[in-house]
Amino acid sequence: LFRETLSKRGVRVITGLGKYFRQMDKNRNGFLSKAALKEALKVFHLEVPEGDFESLWLILDDSKNDKVDYGEFTRAIFGEMNEYRKTFVRKAYMKLDFNKTGSVPMVDVRKCYCAK
């Protein structure tokens, strides 16, 4: 039910939610607390009844460490990428990683990509 509600809201809400999560993640560990997730959903008018939120939390916090990995949250909502998208991402990454080091510094990303 939550996935359906979120998917109906559109890409802008989902990307906005992602940006908001990153802003909330002050120590940059990629995790959200239960309170932070609840607050973020409220800010984006994705309020979920308490019982449904508890069920959602139990699903997302599968490691039972009282925090949710933002990447896992995204995969839970969107699912895994299809093969076409994975191939596209791999091709883009190979262009960015022209030194074949396995990582791409932001300076190299800026040379190849303009968000405008």
PDB file of C-alpha atoms in Angstrom:
ATOM      1  CA  LEU A   1       0.000   0.000   0.000  1.00  0.00           C
ATOM      2  CA  PHE A   2       2.794   2.428   0.891  1.00  0.00           C
ATOM      3  CA  ARG A   3       4.639   1.617  -2.347  1.00  0.00           C
ATOM      4  CA  GLU A   4       1.487   2.370  -4.342  1.00  0.00           C
ATOM      5  CA  THR A   5       0.939   5.653  -2.502  1.00  0.00           C
ATOM      6  CA  LEU A   6       4.531   6.731  -3.059  1.00  0.00           C
ATOM      7  CA  SER A   7       4.633   5.690  -6.711  1.00  0.00           C
ATOM      8  CA  LYS A   8       1.487   7.716  -7.427  1.00  0.00           C
ATOM      9  CA  ARG A   9       3.172  10.856  -6.116  1.00  0.00           C
ATOM     10  CA  GLY A  10       5.748  10.886  -8.878  1.00  0.00           C
ATOM     11  CA  VAL A  11       9.469  11.115  -9.397  1.00  0.00           C
ATOM     12  CA  ARG A  12       9.806  14.654  -8.014  1.00  0.00           C
ATOM     13  CA  VAL A  13       8.487  13.629  -4.610  1.00  0.00           C
ATOM     14  CA  ILE A  14      10.706  10.556  -4.527  1.00  0.00           C
ATOM     15  CA  THR A  15      13.842  12.466  -5.538  1.00  0.00           C
ATOM     16  CA  GLY A  16      12.908  15.241  -3.114  1.00  0.00           C
ATOM     17  CA  LEU A  17      12.547  12.663  -0.376  1.00  0.00           C
ATOM     18  CA  GLY A  18      15.994  11.311  -1.232  1.00  0.00           C
ATOM     19  CA  LYS A  19      17.505  14.790  -1.030  1.00  0.00           C
ATOM     20  CA  TYR A  20      15.759  15.376   2.291  1.00  0.00           C
ATOM     21  CA  PHE A  21      17.100  12.063   3.643  1.00  0.00           C
ATOM     22  CA  ARG A  22      20.640  13.040   2.705  1.00  0.00           C
ATOM     23  CA  GLN A  23      20.218  16.408   4.447  1.00  0.00           C
ATOM     24  CA  MET A  24      18.935  14.674   7.592  1.00  0.00           C
ATOM     25  CA  ASP A  25      21.864  12.258   7.575  1.00  0.00           C
ATOM     26  CA  LYS A  26      24.246  14.633   9.351  1.00  0.00           C
ATOM     27  CA  ASN A  27      26.965  12.036   9.991  1.00  0.00           C
ATOM     28  CA  ARG A  28      26.752  10.702   6.412  1.00  0.00           C
ATOM     29  CA  ASN A  29      26.379   7.057   7.411  1.00  0.00           C
ATOM     30  CA  GLY A  30      23.471   6.349   5.049  1.00  0.00           C
ATOM     31  CA  PHE A  31      21.053   5.424   7.838  1.00  0.00           C
ATOM     32  CA  LEU A  32      17.813   6.936   9.110  1.00  0.00           C
ATOM     33  CA  SER A  33      16.293   6.589  12.554  1.00  0.00           C
ATOM     34  CA  LYS A  34      12.649   5.720  13.008  1.00  0.00           C
ATOM     35  CA  ALA A  35      11.859   9.298  14.050  1.00  0.00           C
ATOM     36  CA  ALA A  36      13.740  10.730  11.042  1.00  0.00           C
ATOM     37  CA  LEU A  37      11.852   8.488   8.622  1.00  0.00           C
ATOM     38  CA  LYS A  38       8.514   9.390  10.199  1.00  0.00           C
ATOM     39  CA  GLU A  39       9.349  13.116  10.040  1.00  0.00           C
ATOM     40  CA  ALA A  40      10.460  12.899   6.399  1.00  0.00           C
ATOM     41  CA  LEU A  41       7.250  11.155   5.380  1.00  0.00           C
ATOM     42  CA  LYS A  42       5.252  13.827   7.210  1.00  0.00           C
ATOM     43  CA  VAL A  43       7.135  16.661   5.471  1.00  0.00           C
ATOM     44  CA  PHE A  44       6.299  15.134   2.082  1.00  0.00           C
ATOM     45  CA  HIS A  45       2.648  14.552   3.043  1.00  0.00           C
ATOM     46  CA  LEU A  46       3.116  10.778   2.990  1.00  0.00           C
ATOM     47  CA  GLU A  47       1.673  10.267   6.432  1.00  0.00           C
ATOM     48  CA  VAL A  48       0.969   6.647   7.194  1.00  0.00           C
ATOM     49  CA  PRO A  49      -1.365   5.400   9.942  1.00  0.00           C
ATOM     50  CA  GLU A  50       0.656   4.378  13.014  1.00  0.00           C
ATOM     51  CA  GLY A  51      -0.050   0.655  12.619  1.00  0.00           C
ATOM     52  CA  ASP A  52       0.973   0.729   8.953  1.00  0.00           C
ATOM     53  CA  PHE A  53       4.088   2.733   9.811  1.00  0.00           C
ATOM     54  CA  GLU A  54       5.093   0.126  12.401  1.00  0.00           C
ATOM     55  CA  SER A  55       4.635  -2.617   9.800  1.00  0.00           C
ATOM     56  CA  LEU A  56       6.665  -0.612   7.277  1.00  0.00           C
ATOM     57  CA  TRP A  57       9.401  -0.068   9.857  1.00  0.00           C
ATOM     58  CA  LEU A  58       9.581  -3.802  10.648  1.00  0.00           C
ATOM     59  CA  ILE A  59      10.032  -4.549   6.949  1.00  0.00           C
ATOM     60  CA  LEU A  60      12.651  -1.848   6.375  1.00  0.00           C
ATOM     61  CA  ASP A  61      14.596  -2.489   9.602  1.00  0.00           C
ATOM     62  CA  ASP A  62      15.214  -6.131   8.777  1.00  0.00           C
ATOM     63  CA  SER A  63      18.553  -6.138  10.631  1.00  0.00           C
ATOM     64  CA  LYS A  64      16.710  -4.948  13.780  1.00  0.00           C
ATOM     65  CA  ASN A  65      19.305  -2.258  14.564  1.00  0.00           C
ATOM     66  CA  ASP A  66      16.745   0.578  14.904  1.00  0.00           C
ATOM     67  CA  LYS A  67      17.886   2.286  11.731  1.00  0.00           C
ATOM     68  CA  VAL A  68      17.126   1.971   8.048  1.00  0.00           C
ATOM     69  CA  ASP A  69      19.645   2.073   5.254  1.00  0.00           C
ATOM     70  CA  TYR A  70      18.519   4.711   2.754  1.00  0.00           C
ATOM     71  CA  GLY A  71      19.593   2.489  -0.148  1.00  0.00           C
ATOM     72  CA  GLU A  72      17.486  -0.378   1.183  1.00  0.00           C
ATOM     73  CA  PHE A  73      14.533   1.990   1.544  1.00  0.00           C
ATOM     74  CA  THR A  74      14.910   3.021  -2.099  1.00  0.00           C
ATOM     75  CA  ARG A  75      15.144  -0.594  -3.289  1.00  0.00           C
ATOM     76  CA  ALA A  76      12.100  -1.521  -1.188  1.00  0.00           C
ATOM     77  CA  ILE A  77      10.089   1.217  -2.894  1.00  0.00           C
ATOM     78  CA  PHE A  78      11.410   0.915  -6.457  1.00  0.00           C
ATOM     79  CA  GLY A  79      12.640  -2.656  -6.547  1.00  0.00           C
ATOM     80  CA  GLU A  80      15.781  -3.670  -8.381  1.00  0.00           C
ATOM     81  CA  MET A  81      16.690  -2.055 -11.700  1.00  0.00           C
ATOM     82  CA  ASN A  82      15.757  -3.979 -14.811  1.00  0.00           C
ATOM     83  CA  GLU A  83      18.540  -5.293 -17.059  1.00  0.00           C
ATOM     84  CA  TYR A  84      18.208  -2.431 -19.564  1.00  0.00           C
ATOM     85  CA  ARG A  85      18.774   0.175 -16.846  1.00  0.00           C
ATOM     86  CA  LYS A  86      21.633  -1.829 -15.304  1.00  0.00           C
ATOM     87  CA  THR A  87      23.363  -2.003 -18.696  1.00  0.00           C
ATOM     88  CA  PHE A  88      22.852   1.730 -19.222  1.00  0.00           C
ATOM     89  CA  VAL A  89      24.325   2.525 -15.776  1.00  0.00           C
ATOM     90  CA  ARG A  90      27.317   0.235 -16.412  1.00  0.00           C
ATOM     91  CA  LYS A  91      28.041   1.977 -19.722  1.00  0.00           C
ATOM     92  CA  ALA A  92      27.825   5.401 -18.105  1.00  0.00           C
ATOM     93  CA  TYR A  93      30.090   4.288 -15.269  1.00  0.00           C
ATOM     94  CA  MET A  94      32.684   2.909 -17.686  1.00  0.00           C
ATOM     95  CA  LYS A  95      32.790   6.318 -19.404  1.00  0.00           C
ATOM     96  CA  LEU A  96      33.230   8.094 -16.077  1.00  0.00           C
ATOM     97  CA  ASP A  97      35.873   5.661 -14.788  1.00  0.00           C
ATOM     98  CA  PHE A  98      38.198   6.205 -17.737  1.00  0.00           C
ATOM     99  CA  ASN A  99      41.249   5.322 -15.588  1.00  0.00           C
ATOM    100  CA  LYS A 100      39.604   1.977 -14.672  1.00  0.00           C
ATOM    101  CA  THR A 101      40.272   2.466 -10.959  1.00  0.00           C
ATOM    102  CA  GLY A 102      36.881   1.247  -9.746  1.00  0.00           C
ATOM    103  CA  SER A 103      35.936   4.624  -8.291  1.00  0.00           C
ATOM    104  CA  VAL A 104      35.092   7.985  -9.784  1.00  0.00           C
ATOM    105  CA  PRO A 105      36.138  11.202  -8.042  1.00  0.00           C
ATOM    106  CA  MET A 106      33.656  14.073  -8.134  1.00  0.00           C
ATOM    107  CA  VAL A 107      36.084  16.137 -10.215  1.00  0.00           C
ATOM    108  CA  ASP A 108      35.779  13.523 -13.003  1.00  0.00           C
ATOM    109  CA  VAL A 109      31.989  13.434 -12.701  1.00  0.00           C
ATOM    110  CA  ARG A 110      31.894  17.234 -13.055  1.00  0.00           C
ATOM    111  CA  LYS A 111      33.957  17.000 -16.263  1.00  0.00           C
ATOM    112  CA  CYS A 112      31.380  14.687 -17.848  1.00  0.00           C
ATOM    113  CA  TYR A 113      28.043  15.668 -16.357  1.00  0.00           C
ATOM    114  CA  CYS A 114      26.030  18.855 -16.085  1.00  0.00           C
ATOM    115  CA  ALA A 115      22.829  18.685 -14.029  1.00  0.00           C
ATOM    116  CA  LYS A 116      21.329  21.725 -15.790  1.00  0.00           C
TER     117      LYS A 116
END
